[in-house]
């Protein structure tokens, strides 16, 4: 037995708004099928699932996901050039734990953090 994938599930108020945000801003594509209250968005080996929660108060939403990637500087610059808002406290920076990180808030205030490890681990 082995674990093979993880697909975080985040709340969304409006499916079309979430679909547009992840596709237009982050380069994700819709996957899996078209369901009225569920959305699956993916890019490369990452997949996020979003479920309908119309009553969600975005200012009390604690949804979060951390996505590792390669070439974070290039991706960050692409988002800046597109005008994608970066979290006010989440500009790209090197953290004390050896990760380059930056964060975004999606339309429902799910915190999406991207990180790239600066340390190459030997296994």
C-alpha positions in Angstrom: 0.0 0.0 0.0 1.2 3.5 -0.8 -0.3 7.0 -0.8 -0.3 8.4 -4.3 -2.0 11.8 -4.5 -3.6 14.5 -2.4 -6.3 16.8 -3.6 -7.1 19.5 -1.1 -10.8 20.6 -0.9 -11.5 24.3 -0.5 -14.8 26.2 -0.2 -16.1 28.4 -2.9 -19.1 30.7 -3.1 -19.5 30.9 -6.9 -18.2 28.3 -9.2 -17.7 30.5 -12.3 -15.8 33.1 -10.2 -13.4 30.3 -8.9 -13.0 28.7 -12.3 -12.0 32.1 -13.8 -9.6 32.9 -11.0 -7.7 29.6 -11.1 -7.7 29.4 -15.0 -7.0 33.0 -15.9 -4.7 33.9 -13.0 -2.9 30.7 -12.1 -3.0 28.7 -15.4 -5.0 25.9 -14.0 -7.4 23.9 -16.2 -10.7 22.3 -15.3 -10.5 18.6 -14.8 -12.7 15.6 -14.1 -16.1 16.8 -15.3 -18.6 19.6 -14.9 -20.7 19.3 -11.7 -23.0 22.1 -10.5 -21.6 22.3 -6.9 -18.0 21.0 -7.4 -15.0 22.1 -9.3 -11.7 20.3 -10.0 -8.8 22.5 -11.2 -5.3 21.3 -12.0 -2.0 22.3 -13.3 0.9 19.9 -13.9 0.7 17.4 -11.0 -1.3 19.6 -8.7 -5.1 19.4 -8.4 -7.4 21.4 -6.2 -11.0 20.6 -5.6 -13.5 23.3 -4.6 -16.9 22.6 -3.2 -20.0 24.9 -3.2 -20.5 26.9 0.0 -22.6 29.9 -0.9 -23.0 31.0 2.7 -19.2 31.2 3.2 -18.1 34.5 4.8 -14.7 35.0 3.1 -13.5 37.1 6.1 -13.8 34.1 8.4 -12.5 31.4 5.9 -9.5 29.6 7.1 -9.0 27.4 4.0 -5.3 27.1 3.1 -3.1 25.0 0.8 0.6 25.0 0.3 1.9 24.2 -3.2 5.6 23.5 -3.9 7.0 24.3 -7.3 10.2 24.8 -9.3 11.3 28.2 -10.5 9.1 30.2 -8.1 10.8 33.5 -9.2 9.6 33.1 -12.8 6.0 32.1 -11.7 5.9 35.0 -9.2 7.0 37.4 -12.0 4.3 36.0 -14.4 1.6 36.7 -11.8 2.9 40.2 -11.1 2.9 40.9 -14.9 -0.7 39.7 -15.1 -1.7 42.0 -12.2 -2.7 39.1 -9.9 -3.0 40.5 -6.4 -0.4 39.1 -4.0 -1.4 38.7 -0.3 -0.5 42.0 1.5 1.8 40.0 3.9 2.8 37.4 1.3 5.3 38.9 -1.1 8.0 36.6 -2.4 10.7 36.2 0.2 13.2 33.7 1.5 12.0 32.3 4.8 14.2 31.3 7.8 13.4 27.7 7.1 15.0 27.7 3.7 12.0 28.2 1.5 11.2 30.9 -1.0 7.5 31.6 -0.5 4.7 33.9 -1.5 0.9 33.8 -0.9 -2.4 34.7 -2.7 -6.0 34.9 -1.6 -8.5 33.5 -4.0 -11.9 35.1 -4.4 -13.1 33.2 -1.3 -10.1 34.1 0.8 -8.6 30.6 0.6 -4.9 31.2 1.3 -2.8 29.7 -1.5 0.9 29.7 -0.6 3.6 28.7 -3.1 7.1 27.5 -2.0 10.4 26.4 -3.4 13.0 24.7 -1.3 16.5 26.2 -1.5 18.0 23.0 0.0 18.7 19.9 -2.1 18.0 17.0 0.1 20.0 13.8 -0.4 17.9 10.6 0.0 
